[in-house]
Amino acid sequence: MRITAALAAAALTMGLAGCAEDEPSADATGTPTPSATSEPAPAATESSEPAEPEGVVVDVTIADGKVTPQGDRVEVEVGEPVTLRVTSDEADEIHVHSDPEHSLDVEAGTPDELTFTVDRPGQVAVESHHLDVTIVQLVAR
Ligand SMILES: [Cu+2]
């Protein structure tokens, strides 16, 4: 019990001391150590950066062998950027049957995206090749 309490107290003291020392030492010495405790800064920057792509965005989710959306019609304009944002729990190949065609290799658990334009009016299928399913049918005009 005493040892545990002592360790807890030591940890607490070290924690407090660490926080207190960080700011002055960052200014005085510029050592890289304080930056370890200021890690949340980059993370916050990332999350506060939605950076919504221009044009049409289609969020695609592949989970348990099912694709969402599936077979939806999506109207786009010729030359307008179309972005597929794909999240999958298994590796897949997303195929855009435009001319020229596009494909995106998706790794399991790693969201990825593909931006392209449809250069002529008509229908363009976006498929999951591993599941052999049409995700969306782009209708370009
Ligand atoms: Cu294909």
PDB file of C-alpha atoms and ligand atoms in Angstrom:
ATOM      1  CA  MET A   1       0.000   0.000   0.000  1.00  0.00           C
ATOM      2  CA  ARG A   2       2.681   2.473   0.956  1.00  0.00           C
ATOM      3  CA  ILE A   3       4.728   1.687  -2.137  1.00  0.00           C
ATOM      4  CA  THR A   4       1.728   2.092  -4.362  1.00  0.00           C
ATOM      5  CA  ALA A   5       0.869   5.391  -2.761  1.00  0.00           C
ATOM      6  CA  ALA A   6       4.443   6.581  -3.102  1.00  0.00           C
ATOM      7  CA  LEU A   7       4.553   5.641  -6.752  1.00  0.00           C
ATOM      8  CA  ALA A   8       1.262   7.329  -7.397  1.00  0.00           C
ATOM      9  CA  ALA A   9       2.506  10.450  -5.654  1.00  0.00           C
ATOM     10  CA  ALA A  10       5.741  10.347  -7.600  1.00  0.00           C
ATOM     11  CA  ALA A  11       3.890   9.919 -10.857  1.00  0.00           C
ATOM     12  CA  LEU A  12       1.605  12.770  -9.993  1.00  0.00           C
ATOM     13  CA  THR A  13       4.547  14.988  -9.056  1.00  0.00           C
ATOM     14  CA  MET A  14       6.400  14.096 -12.213  1.00  0.00           C
ATOM     15  CA  GLY A  15       3.309  14.748 -14.237  1.00  0.00           C
ATOM     16  CA  LEU A  16       2.859  18.152 -12.698  1.00  0.00           C
ATOM     17  CA  ALA A  17       6.525  18.983 -12.973  1.00  0.00           C
ATOM     18  CA  GLY A  18       6.514  17.897 -16.593  1.00  0.00           C
ATOM     19  CA  CYS A  19       3.702  20.231 -17.438  1.00  0.00           C
ATOM     20  CA  ALA A  20       5.203  23.109 -15.535  1.00  0.00           C
ATOM     21  CA  GLU A  21       8.609  22.703 -17.150  1.00  0.00           C
ATOM     22  CA  ASP A  22       7.433  22.373 -20.696  1.00  0.00           C
ATOM     23  CA  GLU A  23       6.595  25.923 -21.559  1.00  0.00           C
ATOM     24  CA  PRO A  24       9.673  27.661 -20.149  1.00  0.00           C
ATOM     25  CA  SER A  25      12.085  25.067 -21.561  1.00  0.00           C
ATOM     26  CA  ALA A  26      10.458  25.320 -24.951  1.00  0.00           C
ATOM     27  CA  ASP A  27      11.189  29.016 -25.030  1.00  0.00           C
ATOM     28  CA  ALA A  28      14.570  28.912 -23.343  1.00  0.00           C
ATOM     29  CA  THR A  29      16.257  25.938 -24.980  1.00  0.00           C
ATOM     30  CA  GLY A  30      14.056  24.927 -27.845  1.00  0.00           C
ATOM     31  CA  THR A  31      14.656  21.268 -27.026  1.00  0.00           C
ATOM     32  CA  PRO A  32      12.435  18.858 -28.936  1.00  0.00           C
ATOM     33  CA  THR A  33      11.190  17.241 -25.712  1.00  0.00           C
ATOM     34  CA  PRO A  34       8.346  19.692 -25.033  1.00  0.00           C
ATOM     35  CA  SER A  35       6.859  19.054 -28.452  1.00  0.00           C
ATOM     36  CA  ALA A  36       6.058  15.519 -27.330  1.00  0.00           C
ATOM     37  CA  THR A  37       3.535  16.907 -24.873  1.00  0.00           C
ATOM     38  CA  SER A  38       2.119  19.352 -27.419  1.00  0.00           C
ATOM     39  CA  GLU A  39       1.123  16.481 -29.732  1.00  0.00           C
ATOM     40  CA  PRO A  40      -2.582  17.407 -29.731  1.00  0.00           C
ATOM     41  CA  ALA A  41      -1.795  20.487 -31.819  1.00  0.00           C
ATOM     42  CA  PRO A  42      -1.335  18.664 -35.147  1.00  0.00           C
ATOM     43  CA  ALA A  43      -4.336  16.438 -34.444  1.00  0.00           C
ATOM     44  CA  ALA A  44      -6.488  19.474 -33.810  1.00  0.00           C
ATOM     45  CA  THR A  45      -5.277  21.010 -37.050  1.00  0.00           C
ATOM     46  CA  GLU A  46      -6.254  17.870 -38.910  1.00  0.00           C
ATOM     47  CA  SER A  47      -9.748  17.684 -37.509  1.00  0.00           C
ATOM     48  CA  SER A  48     -10.413  21.405 -38.042  1.00  0.00           C
ATOM     49  CA  GLU A  49      -9.581  21.017 -41.716  1.00  0.00           C
ATOM     50  CA  PRO A  50     -12.686  19.611 -43.417  1.00  0.00           C
ATOM     51  CA  ALA A  51     -11.427  20.716 -46.861  1.00  0.00           C
ATOM     52  CA  GLU A  52     -14.591  19.659 -48.613  1.00  0.00           C
ATOM     53  CA  PRO A  53     -13.700  18.809 -52.203  1.00  0.00           C
ATOM     54  CA  GLU A  54     -15.340  20.734 -55.002  1.00  0.00           C
ATOM     55  CA  GLY A  55     -18.051  19.187 -57.118  1.00  0.00           C
ATOM     56  CA  VAL A  56     -19.889  15.996 -56.313  1.00  0.00           C
ATOM     57  CA  VAL A  57     -18.776  13.862 -53.398  1.00  0.00           C
ATOM     58  CA  VAL A  58     -19.899  10.267 -53.049  1.00  0.00           C
ATOM     59  CA  ASP A  59     -19.177   8.597 -49.744  1.00  0.00           C
ATOM     60  CA  VAL A  60     -18.762   4.874 -50.236  1.00  0.00           C
ATOM     61  CA  THR A  61     -18.657   2.364 -47.408  1.00  0.00           C
ATOM     62  CA  ILE A  62     -17.795  -1.275 -47.845  1.00  0.00           C
ATOM     63  CA  ALA A  63     -18.406  -3.418 -44.789  1.00  0.00           C
ATOM     64  CA  ASP A  64     -19.146  -7.104 -44.266  1.00  0.00           C
ATOM     65  CA  GLY A  65     -19.216  -7.674 -48.007  1.00  0.00           C
ATOM     66  CA  LYS A  66     -21.835  -4.983 -48.619  1.00  0.00           C
ATOM     67  CA  VAL A  67     -21.448  -1.683 -50.419  1.00  0.00           C
ATOM     68  CA  THR A  68     -23.284   1.519 -49.585  1.00  0.00           C
ATOM     69  CA  PRO A  69     -24.608   3.100 -51.701  1.00  0.00           C
ATOM     70  CA  GLN A  70     -25.527   0.424 -54.176  1.00  0.00           C
ATOM     71  CA  GLY A  71     -26.785   1.248 -57.650  1.00  0.00           C
ATOM     72  CA  ASP A  72     -27.824   4.822 -56.843  1.00  0.00           C
ATOM     73  CA  ARG A  73     -28.044   7.279 -59.711  1.00  0.00           C
ATOM     74  CA  VAL A  74     -25.952  10.366 -59.179  1.00  0.00           C
ATOM     75  CA  GLU A  75     -26.286  13.285 -61.549  1.00  0.00           C
ATOM     76  CA  VAL A  76     -23.117  15.128 -62.396  1.00  0.00           C
ATOM     77  CA  GLU A  77     -22.158  17.735 -64.899  1.00  0.00           C
ATOM     78  CA  VAL A  78     -19.684  17.047 -67.653  1.00  0.00           C
ATOM     79  CA  GLY A  79     -16.287  18.286 -66.504  1.00  0.00           C
ATOM     80  CA  GLU A  80     -17.366  18.655 -62.881  1.00  0.00           C
ATOM     81  CA  PRO A  81     -15.027  17.053 -60.342  1.00  0.00           C
ATOM     82  CA  VAL A  82     -16.432  13.878 -58.830  1.00  0.00           C
ATOM     83  CA  THR A  83     -14.820  12.569 -55.667  1.00  0.00           C
ATOM     84  CA  LEU A  84     -15.312   9.049 -54.352  1.00  0.00           C
ATOM     85  CA  ARG A  85     -14.463   8.752 -50.679  1.00  0.00           C
ATOM     86  CA  VAL A  86     -14.116   5.092 -49.924  1.00  0.00           C
ATOM     87  CA  THR A  87     -13.890   3.335 -46.599  1.00  0.00           C
ATOM     88  CA  SER A  88     -13.650  -0.432 -46.669  1.00  0.00           C
ATOM     89  CA  ASP A  89     -13.029  -3.249 -44.233  1.00  0.00           C
ATOM     90  CA  GLU A  90     -11.373  -5.289 -46.969  1.00  0.00           C
ATOM     91  CA  ALA A  91      -9.102  -4.618 -49.897  1.00  0.00           C
ATOM     92  CA  ASP A  92     -11.009  -3.746 -53.034  1.00  0.00           C
ATOM     93  CA  GLU A  93     -10.628  -2.198 -56.431  1.00  0.00           C
ATOM     94  CA  ILE A  94     -13.027   0.578 -57.270  1.00  0.00           C
ATOM     95  CA  HIS A  95     -13.487   0.967 -60.991  1.00  0.00           C
ATOM     96  CA  VAL A  96     -14.941   3.958 -62.797  1.00  0.00           C
ATOM     97  CA  HIS A  97     -16.157   2.936 -66.239  1.00  0.00           C
ATOM     98  CA  SER A  98     -15.615   6.298 -67.833  1.00  0.00           C
ATOM     99  CA  ASP A  99     -13.459   6.999 -70.844  1.00  0.00           C
ATOM    100  CA  PRO A 100     -10.670   7.119 -69.915  1.00  0.00           C
ATOM    101  CA  GLU A 101     -11.434   4.814 -67.033  1.00  0.00           C
ATOM    102  CA  HIS A 102     -10.214   5.252 -63.478  1.00  0.00           C
ATOM    103  CA  SER A 103      -9.554   2.858 -60.671  1.00  0.00           C
ATOM    104  CA  LEU A 104      -8.731   3.084 -57.014  1.00  0.00           C
ATOM    105  CA  ASP A 105      -7.078   0.356 -55.014  1.00  0.00           C
ATOM    106  CA  VAL A 106      -8.495   0.457 -51.518  1.00  0.00           C
ATOM    107  CA  GLU A 107      -6.710  -1.109 -48.608  1.00  0.00           C
ATOM    108  CA  ALA A 108      -8.610  -2.592 -45.714  1.00  0.00           C
ATOM    109  CA  GLY A 109      -9.261  -0.034 -43.021  1.00  0.00           C
ATOM    110  CA  THR A 110      -7.569   2.823 -44.864  1.00  0.00           C
ATOM    111  CA  PRO A 111      -9.959   5.435 -46.209  1.00  0.00           C
ATOM    112  CA  ASP A 112      -8.970   6.593 -49.657  1.00  0.00           C
ATOM    113  CA  GLU A 113     -10.370   8.858 -52.285  1.00  0.00           C
ATOM    114  CA  LEU A 114     -10.356   9.348 -56.009  1.00  0.00           C
ATOM    115  CA  THR A 115     -11.254  12.506 -57.875  1.00  0.00           C
ATOM    116  CA  PHE A 116     -11.992  12.497 -61.580  1.00  0.00           C
ATOM    117  CA  THR A 117     -14.187  14.167 -64.141  1.00  0.00           C
ATOM    118  CA  VAL A 118     -16.593  12.693 -66.643  1.00  0.00           C
ATOM    119  CA  ASP A 119     -15.709  14.263 -69.936  1.00  0.00           C
ATOM    120  CA  ARG A 120     -18.757  13.446 -72.015  1.00  0.00           C
ATOM    121  CA  PRO A 121     -22.485  13.079 -71.387  1.00  0.00           C
ATOM    122  CA  GLY A 122     -23.737   9.627 -70.581  1.00  0.00           C
ATOM    123  CA  GLN A 123     -23.810   7.026 -67.856  1.00  0.00           C
ATOM    124  CA  VAL A 124     -20.728   5.885 -66.024  1.00  0.00           C
ATOM    125  CA  ALA A 125     -20.806   2.919 -63.687  1.00  0.00           C
ATOM    126  CA  VAL A 126     -18.706   2.949 -60.566  1.00  0.00           C
ATOM    127  CA  GLU A 127     -18.099  -0.612 -59.461  1.00  0.00           C
ATOM    128  CA  SER A 128     -16.561  -2.598 -56.688  1.00  0.00           C
ATOM    129  CA  HIS A 129     -14.608  -5.198 -58.575  1.00  0.00           C
ATOM    130  CA  HIS A 130     -14.073  -7.587 -55.705  1.00  0.00           C
ATOM    131  CA  LEU A 131     -17.764  -7.655 -54.856  1.00  0.00           C
ATOM    132  CA  ASP A 132     -18.902  -7.251 -58.481  1.00  0.00           C
ATOM    133  CA  VAL A 133     -21.454  -4.628 -57.526  1.00  0.00           C
ATOM    134  CA  THR A 134     -22.372  -1.273 -59.019  1.00  0.00           C
ATOM    135  CA  ILE A 135     -21.885   1.353 -56.344  1.00  0.00           C
ATOM    136  CA  VAL A 136     -23.323   4.314 -58.213  1.00  0.00           C
ATOM    137  CA  GLN A 137     -24.353   5.052 -61.758  1.00  0.00           C
ATOM    138  CA  LEU A 138     -23.128   8.514 -62.650  1.00  0.00           C
ATOM    139  CA  VAL A 139     -25.362  10.325 -65.088  1.00  0.00           C
ATOM    140  CA  ALA A 140     -23.348  13.049 -66.765  1.00  0.00           C
ATOM    141  CA  ARG A 141     -24.965  15.801 -68.759  1.00  0.00           C
TER     142      ARG A 141
HETATM  143 CU    CU B   1     -14.866  -2.292 -63.883  1.00  0.00          CU
END
